[in-house]
């Protein structure tokens, strides 16, 4: 198994700030916008963006939630590993809100499809956008594209993109791992 | 651990402690789901479940059916009173006929102990025991322990007394297994005639004085007097039973602590517990009902994940 660094900590930091600025350009004061990190690994990116928006760009009252899509996935009973559920924390109404889904890697698009179904259990949003740190082009199974992307990468199917976060993996980095 | 060690839920005695923890953790997530505005998830869209109730039941059947529907499974119901069982058909034939309709999972209540185990050896579907005679009622025991964990934070080290008709109760046996597996101490309390011989061999304390039992415990699980199962008289009168083994406000107030009151239902109000106790803050009877749906969703979901396509 070999691995190659796609992004180091400094590059991740620059990209996070750029994504935060793009969100501000579109959503201004975030009064009708909610950020929703997708479990399990999108929540680190969502938490980090919310932190940057609050601390560096002084945006007040950011609404941040975590959404677990386990029960909405279409590979239940099809994958080798059993699916483990994670916590959903959405303590606000999503009715008529502009939602930004946040995930670390966009690959086949199936997780986002599940998230689109899952969020309907909480109400009818006005609009849903997608933000991902890594967009794996050419791997999509569904017609889903991000509205905000950190880096676009071309990866063949036997390779894997792994995003590490300081809070969880002790470093901010993105690796391309050959299986 | 992310997978159950069993393919069927036939009884608590076949489970490991890790299985129970996995069921509880998954139930936590389902509890969040059933408190959403839309309480349904599509996980079991391609699974068909047959509810076979060879014995009457209201709340268990409703609870299972609701759990199945909230997971988007297809559900078929069967009750023996309106079926060919009355015409002399055997259990295997009945079930095989139903399985021919491509059923993946069977939830079965049966008056005979061991009916679930018997069935699991003869059919390919995943079996959930919803009560087999006076033997086991595993999902009830799981929801009882889950409710204790929710109220007291943990089951480990807690003292639980099961009061009443232990002899005819499948809830009691499953509860004893489940509580002991999680490190709780268990006592049974009731008239001597309703306590099975040699029950102390299971490692439970036996007490015939309710006040002493309540003084000892953190949680009292009050069982229903199962008049329908009693072929002889086990105590002189309901009035005398209530005087000796019924919990009322005065008795609870005279204890120097707040104990948690549970009841698997249906309650004979004024017999096992008085109305003011059943409706008090100490009672978690309605929490048990809510948790029942989450626990059953969890069990069905985890067993379904082992049915490969």
Short mmCIF file of C-alpha atoms in Angstrom, two decimals, chain B:
data_model
loop_
_atom_site.label_atom_id
_atom_site.label_comp_id
_atom_site.label_asym_id
_atom_site.label_seq_id
_atom_site.Cartn_x
_atom_site.Cartn_y
_atom_site.Cartn_z
CA UNK B 1 -18.66 -4.63 17.94
CA UNK B 2 -20.90 -3.76 15.01
CA UNK B 3 -22.70 -7.03 14.42
CA UNK B 4 -24.85 -9.32 16.55
CA UNK B 5 -23.36 -12.69 17.40
CA UNK B 6 -26.69 -14.41 16.66
CA UNK B 7 -28.89 -14.75 13.58
CA UNK B 8 -32.13 -15.06 15.58
CA UNK B 9 -33.36 -13.48 18.79
CA UNK B 10 -34.70 -16.55 20.56
CA UNK B 11 -33.91 -15.56 24.12
CA UNK B 12 -31.59 -13.45 26.23
CA UNK B 13 -29.67 -16.56 27.25
CA UNK B 14 -28.25 -16.81 23.72
CA UNK B 15 -26.92 -13.24 23.76
CA UNK B 16 -23.59 -11.84 24.91
CA UNK B 17 -23.23 -8.64 26.89
CA UNK B 18 -21.76 -6.93 23.80
CA UNK B 19 -24.89 -7.87 21.83
CA UNK B 20 -27.04 -6.08 24.39
CA UNK B 21 -24.79 -3.00 24.27
CA UNK B 22 -24.96 -2.95 20.46
CA UNK B 23 -28.76 -3.24 20.57
CA UNK B 24 -28.90 -0.35 23.07
CA UNK B 25 -26.55 1.88 21.07
CA UNK B 26 -28.54 1.30 17.90
CA UNK B 27 -31.78 1.90 19.83
CA UNK B 28 -30.40 5.29 20.94
CA UNK B 29 -30.23 6.28 17.26
CA UNK B 30 -33.71 4.95 16.57
CA UNK B 31 -35.06 6.85 19.57
CA UNK B 32 -33.83 10.00 17.89
CA UNK B 33 -35.51 8.88 14.64
CA UNK B 34 -38.90 8.27 16.28
CA UNK B 35 -38.86 11.74 17.77
CA UNK B 36 -38.40 13.41 14.35
CA UNK B 37 -41.32 15.05 12.55
CA UNK B 38 -41.17 12.17 10.05
CA UNK B 39 -40.54 8.99 11.98
CA UNK B 40 -39.75 6.62 9.16
CA UNK B 41 -36.48 5.45 7.60
CA UNK B 42 -36.15 3.38 4.42
CA UNK B 43 -33.58 0.82 5.69
CA UNK B 44 -35.75 -2.32 5.40
CA UNK B 45 -37.48 -1.46 2.15
CA UNK B 46 -36.82 -4.88 0.61
CA UNK B 47 -37.51 -7.00 3.70
CA UNK B 48 -40.77 -8.80 4.43
CA UNK B 49 -41.66 -9.62 8.02
CA UNK B 50 -44.42 -11.96 9.20
CA UNK B 51 -45.90 -11.37 12.62
CA UNK B 52 -47.20 -14.75 13.76
CA UNK B 53 -49.20 -14.44 16.93
CA UNK B 54 -50.43 -17.83 18.08
CA UNK B 55 -51.43 -16.21 21.36
CA UNK B 56 -53.27 -12.98 22.07
CA UNK B 57 -51.26 -9.81 22.39
CA UNK B 58 -52.02 -6.15 22.00
CA UNK B 59 -49.06 -4.00 22.91
CA UNK B 60 -46.25 -6.33 21.81
CA UNK B 61 -47.91 -6.85 18.44
CA UNK B 62 -48.57 -3.14 17.97
CA UNK B 63 -45.05 -2.27 19.06
CA UNK B 64 -43.46 -4.76 16.63
CA UNK B 65 -45.72 -3.68 13.81
CA UNK B 66 -44.92 -0.02 14.39
CA UNK B 67 -41.19 -0.77 14.56
CA UNK B 68 -41.36 -2.73 11.29
CA UNK B 69 -43.34 -0.02 9.53
CA UNK B 70 -41.00 2.72 10.74
CA UNK B 71 -38.15 0.78 9.13
CA UNK B 72 -40.20 0.55 5.90
CA UNK B 73 -40.46 -3.25 5.94
CA UNK B 74 -43.40 -5.03 4.32
CA UNK B 75 -45.51 -6.56 7.06
CA UNK B 76 -47.95 -9.45 7.07
CA UNK B 77 -49.94 -10.37 10.14
CA UNK B 78 -51.30 -13.67 11.28
CA UNK B 79 -53.29 -14.61 14.33
CA UNK B 80 -54.08 -18.22 15.08
CA UNK B 81 -57.71 -17.56 15.99
CA UNK B 82 -58.53 -16.80 12.33
CA UNK B 83 -56.33 -19.41 10.72
CA UNK B 84 -55.92 -22.99 9.59
CA UNK B 85 -54.30 -23.83 12.94
CA UNK B 86 -57.89 -24.24 14.07
CA UNK B 87 -58.27 -26.85 11.31
CA UNK B 88 -55.35 -28.89 12.66
CA UNK B 89 -52.41 -27.55 10.67
CA UNK B 90 -49.01 -27.97 12.37
CA UNK B 91 -46.69 -25.09 13.26
CA UNK B 92 -44.12 -26.09 10.64
CA UNK B 93 -46.74 -26.32 7.92
CA UNK B 94 -48.26 -22.99 8.83
CA UNK B 95 -44.90 -21.27 8.88
CA UNK B 96 -43.62 -22.97 5.73
CA UNK B 97 -46.71 -21.84 3.90
CA UNK B 98 -46.06 -18.29 5.01
CA UNK B 99 -42.37 -18.53 4.13
CA UNK B 100 -43.27 -19.70 0.63
CA UNK B 101 -44.51 -16.16 0.21
CA UNK B 102 -40.81 -15.12 0.50
CA UNK B 103 -40.77 -13.83 4.04
CA UNK B 104 -37.34 -12.84 5.41
CA UNK B 105 -38.11 -12.56 9.09
CA UNK B 106 -40.64 -14.03 11.49
CA UNK B 107 -41.78 -12.45 14.75
CA UNK B 108 -43.55 -15.16 16.68
CA UNK B 109 -45.50 -15.43 19.89
CA UNK B 110 -46.46 -18.95 20.83
CA UNK B 111 -47.99 -20.55 23.94
CA UNK B 112 -45.38 -23.33 24.00
CA UNK B 113 -41.89 -22.75 25.45
CA UNK B 114 -39.18 -23.43 22.87
CA UNK B 115 -41.42 -22.83 19.84
CA UNK B 116 -38.97 -20.21 18.50
CA UNK B 117 -35.95 -22.49 18.87
CA UNK B 118 -37.84 -25.32 17.17
CA UNK B 119 -38.79 -23.06 14.29
CA UNK B 120 -35.29 -21.67 13.85
CA UNK B 121 -34.03 -25.19 13.19
CA UNK B 122 -36.56 -25.86 10.47
CA UNK B 123 -36.96 -22.65 8.51
CA UNK B 124 -34.52 -20.31 6.82
CA UNK B 125 -35.97 -16.99 7.98
CA UNK B 126 -34.61 -15.00 10.89
CA UNK B 127 -36.76 -15.61 13.98
CA UNK B 128 -37.60 -13.14 16.75
CA UNK B 129 -39.22 -14.62 19.82
CA UNK B 130 -42.05 -12.34 20.93
CA UNK B 131 -42.84 -14.57 23.91
CA UNK B 132 -42.89 -18.36 24.12
CA UNK B 133 -45.16 -19.59 26.89
CA UNK B 134 -43.72 -18.92 30.33
CA UNK B 135 -40.17 -19.17 28.96
CA UNK B 136 -38.67 -15.98 27.47
CA UNK B 137 -39.74 -12.59 26.15
CA UNK B 138 -36.38 -11.14 25.10
CA UNK B 139 -37.45 -7.81 23.58
CA UNK B 140 -39.43 -6.97 26.75
CA UNK B 141 -36.35 -7.68 28.89
CA UNK B 142 -34.20 -5.57 26.58
CA UNK B 143 -36.57 -2.62 26.72
CA UNK B 144 -36.82 -2.96 30.52
CA UNK B 145 -33.02 -2.85 30.91
CA UNK B 146 -32.81 -0.02 28.38
CA UNK B 147 -35.37 1.96 30.38
CA UNK B 148 -33.37 1.38 33.59
CA UNK B 149 -30.19 2.51 31.79
CA UNK B 150 -32.01 5.61 30.55
CA UNK B 151 -33.39 6.49 34.00
CA UNK B 152 -30.41 5.56 36.19
CA UNK B 153 -27.52 5.96 33.73
CA UNK B 154 -26.38 2.36 33.97
CA UNK B 155 -27.66 -1.10 34.75
CA UNK B 156 -24.39 -2.33 36.23
CA UNK B 157 -24.47 -2.56 40.01
CA UNK B 158 -28.17 -1.66 40.30
CA UNK B 159 -30.50 -3.68 42.48
CA UNK B 160 -33.69 -4.76 40.78
CA UNK B 161 -36.57 -6.62 42.35
CA UNK B 162 -39.13 -8.41 40.19
CA UNK B 163 -42.40 -8.58 42.10
CA UNK B 164 -45.38 -10.82 41.57
CA UNK B 165 -46.19 -13.86 39.48
CA UNK B 166 -42.70 -15.15 38.72
CA UNK B 167 -43.96 -18.68 38.03
CA UNK B 168 -46.02 -17.82 34.97
CA UNK B 169 -43.90 -14.96 33.74
CA UNK B 170 -41.68 -15.06 30.66
CA UNK B 171 -40.81 -11.43 31.39
CA UNK B 172 -39.24 -12.44 34.72
CA UNK B 173 -36.91 -15.07 33.26
CA UNK B 174 -35.70 -12.89 30.37
CA UNK B 175 -35.25 -9.97 32.77
CA UNK B 176 -33.17 -12.06 35.16
CA UNK B 177 -30.86 -13.13 32.30
CA UNK B 178 -30.59 -9.62 30.83
CA UNK B 179 -30.00 -7.84 34.14
CA UNK B 180 -27.42 -10.35 35.35
CA UNK B 181 -25.59 -10.19 32.02
CA UNK B 182 -25.24 -6.44 32.52
CA UNK B 183 -24.02 -6.75 36.10
CA UNK B 184 -27.17 -5.94 38.06
CA UNK B 185 -28.30 -7.75 41.21
CA UNK B 186 -31.71 -9.35 40.95
CA UNK B 187 -34.26 -10.35 43.56
CA UNK B 188 -37.64 -11.94 43.02
CA UNK B 189 -40.49 -11.27 45.42
CA UNK B 190 -43.98 -12.74 45.55
CA UNK B 191 -46.17 -15.33 47.22
CA UNK B 192 -44.23 -18.58 47.72
CA UNK B 193 -46.70 -20.38 45.48
CA UNK B 194 -45.79 -18.09 42.57
CA UNK B 195 -42.02 -18.40 42.93
CA UNK B 196 -40.57 -21.36 41.00
CA UNK B 197 -38.61 -23.96 42.95
CA UNK B 198 -34.84 -23.71 42.55
CA UNK B 199 -35.01 -20.18 41.10
CA UNK B 200 -32.17 -19.30 43.51
CA UNK B 201 -29.98 -21.54 41.35
CA UNK B 202 -30.07 -18.71 38.77
CA UNK B 203 -28.27 -16.52 41.28
CA UNK B 204 -31.26 -14.41 42.29
CA UNK B 205 -32.29 -13.55 45.83
CA UNK B 206 -35.74 -14.65 46.94
CA UNK B 207 -37.91 -12.58 49.27
CA UNK B 208 -41.52 -12.95 50.33
CA UNK B 209 -41.76 -9.66 52.22
CA UNK B 210 -42.43 -6.78 49.84
CA UNK B 211 -41.32 -4.03 52.26
CA UNK B 212 -37.92 -5.72 52.75
CA UNK B 213 -37.56 -6.15 49.00
CA UNK B 214 -38.37 -2.48 48.31
CA UNK B 215 -35.94 -1.37 51.02
CA UNK B 216 -33.21 -3.31 49.24
CA UNK B 217 -33.82 -2.29 45.64
CA UNK B 218 -33.24 0.66 43.29
CA UNK B 219 -35.88 -0.51 40.82
CA UNK B 220 -39.09 -2.51 41.32
CA UNK B 221 -40.49 -4.25 38.27
CA UNK B 222 -44.10 -5.08 39.10
CA UNK B 223 -45.51 -8.00 37.12
CA UNK B 224 -49.10 -8.53 36.21
CA UNK B 225 -51.04 -11.26 37.97
CA UNK B 226 -51.72 -13.60 35.09
CA UNK B 227 -55.11 -14.92 36.04
CA UNK B 228 -55.52 -16.49 32.61
CA UNK B 229 -52.54 -18.78 33.17
CA UNK B 230 -53.57 -19.91 36.65
CA UNK B 231 -55.28 -23.26 36.56
CA UNK B 232 -55.41 -23.49 40.37
CA UNK B 233 -55.64 -20.95 43.15
CA UNK B 234 -52.17 -19.68 44.05
CA UNK B 235 -53.33 -17.17 46.66
CA UNK B 236 -56.52 -16.82 48.68
CA UNK B 237 -57.90 -13.68 47.03
CA UNK B 238 -56.92 -10.72 44.87
CA UNK B 239 -57.59 -8.49 47.87
CA UNK B 240 -55.11 -10.40 49.99
CA UNK B 241 -52.53 -10.36 47.16
CA UNK B 242 -52.89 -6.59 46.87
CA UNK B 243 -52.48 -6.14 50.61
CA UNK B 244 -49.25 -8.13 50.64
CA UNK B 245 -47.69 -7.50 47.22
CA UNK B 246 -49.37 -4.37 45.88
CA UNK B 247 -47.44 -1.08 45.84
CA UNK B 248 -49.26 2.02 46.98
CA UNK B 249 -48.29 5.62 47.75
CA UNK B 250 -48.08 5.13 51.55
CA UNK B 251 -45.73 2.20 51.17
CA UNK B 252 -43.45 4.13 48.79
CA UNK B 253 -43.49 7.22 51.01
CA UNK B 254 -42.52 5.17 54.03
CA UNK B 255 -39.26 4.12 52.32
CA UNK B 256 -36.30 6.41 52.83
CA UNK B 257 -35.47 6.57 49.12
CA UNK B 258 -36.94 7.09 45.68
CA UNK B 259 -37.21 3.83 43.85
CA UNK B 260 -38.09 3.49 40.17
CA UNK B 261 -41.31 1.65 39.38
CA UNK B 262 -41.70 -0.41 36.23
CA UNK B 263 -44.51 -2.54 34.82
CA UNK B 264 -44.53 -4.48 31.54
CA UNK B 265 -48.29 -3.91 31.19
CA UNK B 266 -51.13 -4.34 30.95
CA UNK B 267 -51.63 -3.03 34.50
CA UNK B 268 -54.35 -4.33 36.74
CA UNK B 269 -54.81 -0.93 38.36
CA UNK B 270 -55.30 -1.24 42.10
CA UNK B 271 -53.93 -4.79 42.17
CA UNK B 272 -50.15 -4.70 41.51
CA UNK B 273 -49.90 -0.93 41.81
CA UNK B 274 -52.37 1.79 42.63
CA UNK B 275 -53.26 4.45 40.07
CA UNK B 276 -51.44 7.25 41.90
CA UNK B 277 -48.21 5.22 41.79
CA UNK B 278 -48.67 4.18 38.15
CA UNK B 279 -49.14 7.82 37.13
CA UNK B 280 -46.40 9.24 39.37
CA UNK B 281 -42.96 10.52 38.34
CA UNK B 282 -41.33 7.48 39.88
CA UNK B 283 -43.07 5.22 37.36
CA UNK B 284 -41.41 4.82 33.95
CA UNK B 285 -44.17 2.67 32.49
CA UNK B 286 -44.88 4.90 29.48
CA UNK B 287 -41.14 5.33 28.83
CA UNK B 288 -40.99 1.54 28.63
CA UNK B 289 -43.64 1.60 25.91
CA UNK B 290 -41.79 4.27 23.89
CA UNK B 291 -38.47 2.49 24.34
CA UNK B 292 -40.14 -0.74 23.21
CA UNK B 293 -40.50 0.61 19.68
CA UNK B 294 -36.87 1.81 19.56
CA UNK B 295 -35.55 -1.49 20.94
CA UNK B 296 -37.60 -3.53 18.48
CA UNK B 297 -36.45 -1.33 15.58
CA UNK B 298 -32.90 -1.91 16.72
CA UNK B 299 -33.27 -5.71 16.98
CA UNK B 300 -35.01 -5.98 13.60
CA UNK B 301 -32.45 -3.70 11.93
CA UNK B 302 -29.45 -5.58 13.34
CA UNK B 303 -30.87 -9.00 12.47
CA UNK B 304 -31.87 -7.82 8.99
CA UNK B 305 -28.30 -6.66 8.35
CA UNK B 306 -27.28 -10.31 8.63
CA UNK B 307 -29.72 -11.43 5.94
CA UNK B 308 -27.53 -11.12 2.87
CA UNK B 309 -29.00 -10.55 -0.54
#
